[in-house]
Amino acid sequence: MSEDRDLEAKEEEASLDSAVEAATEHDLEREAAHKQGLIEKETREHGLDEG
């Protein structure tokens, strides 16, 4: 029984770690997309995208 509880605790911890990692990755991707949008906006405003 103790081994079952240990396994469950490890699985729960791994699941939590995975969720935290996914949330962090999502935040980084969102921030990068926002920065890219700002760069594109400034590029358009300064007419630098006209070739």
mmCIF file of C-alpha atoms in Angstrom:
data_model
loop_
_atom_site.group_PDB
_atom_site.id
_atom_site.type_symbol
_atom_site.label_atom_id
_atom_site.label_comp_id
_atom_site.label_asym_id
_atom_site.label_seq_id
_atom_site.Cartn_x
_atom_site.Cartn_y
_atom_site.Cartn_z
ATOM 1 C CA MET A 1 0.000 0.000 0.000
ATOM 2 C CA SER A 2 2.799 2.412 0.842
ATOM 3 C CA GLU A 3 4.300 1.858 -2.611
ATOM 4 C CA ASP A 4 0.938 2.693 -4.193
ATOM 5 C CA ARG A 5 0.783 5.968 -2.270
ATOM 6 C CA ASP A 6 4.371 6.773 -3.230
ATOM 7 C CA LEU A 7 3.576 6.111 -6.873
ATOM 8 C CA GLU A 8 0.428 8.238 -6.701
ATOM 9 C CA ALA A 9 2.376 11.076 -5.076
ATOM 10 C CA LYS A 10 5.057 10.886 -7.779
ATOM 11 C CA GLU A 11 2.433 10.860 -10.534
ATOM 12 C CA GLU A 12 0.674 13.838 -8.971
ATOM 13 C CA GLU A 13 3.957 15.740 -8.674
ATOM 14 C CA ALA A 14 4.856 14.949 -12.286
ATOM 15 C CA SER A 15 1.426 16.105 -13.410
ATOM 16 C CA LEU A 16 1.787 19.341 -11.461
ATOM 17 C CA ASP A 17 5.298 19.899 -12.853
ATOM 18 C CA SER A 18 3.967 19.334 -16.355
ATOM 19 C CA ALA A 19 1.132 21.813 -15.818
ATOM 20 C CA VAL A 20 3.508 24.458 -14.466
ATOM 21 C CA GLU A 21 5.865 23.917 -17.397
ATOM 22 C CA ALA A 22 3.001 24.225 -19.897
ATOM 23 C CA ALA A 23 1.759 27.427 -18.244
ATOM 24 C CA THR A 24 5.252 28.926 -18.306
ATOM 25 C CA GLU A 25 5.689 28.004 -21.963
ATOM 26 C CA HIS A 26 2.294 29.528 -22.770
ATOM 27 C CA ASP A 27 3.243 32.779 -21.011
ATOM 28 C CA LEU A 28 6.540 32.979 -22.908
ATOM 29 C CA GLU A 29 4.822 32.333 -26.246
ATOM 30 C CA ARG A 30 2.176 34.963 -25.480
ATOM 31 C CA GLU A 31 4.847 37.508 -24.551
ATOM 32 C CA ALA A 32 6.822 36.740 -27.720
ATOM 33 C CA ALA A 33 3.704 37.116 -29.881
ATOM 34 C CA HIS A 34 2.931 40.446 -28.219
ATOM 35 C CA LYS A 35 6.472 41.718 -28.860
ATOM 36 C CA GLN A 36 6.276 40.530 -32.474
ATOM 37 C CA GLY A 37 2.996 42.405 -32.874
ATOM 38 C CA LEU A 38 4.565 45.596 -31.531
ATOM 39 C CA ILE A 39 7.505 45.221 -33.912
ATOM 40 C CA GLU A 40 5.159 44.726 -36.868
ATOM 41 C CA LYS A 41 3.084 47.750 -35.815
ATOM 42 C CA GLU A 42 6.155 49.993 -35.579
ATOM 43 C CA THR A 43 7.423 48.659 -38.901
ATOM 44 C CA ARG A 44 4.129 49.623 -40.577
ATOM 45 C CA GLU A 45 3.992 53.021 -38.852
ATOM 46 C CA HIS A 46 7.458 53.925 -40.123
ATOM 47 C CA GLY A 47 6.801 52.586 -43.608
ATOM 48 C CA LEU A 48 9.617 50.080 -43.352
ATOM 49 C CA ASP A 49 7.550 47.223 -44.757
ATOM 50 C CA GLU A 50 7.088 48.902 -48.112
ATOM 51 C CA GLY A 51 9.565 47.434 -50.493
#
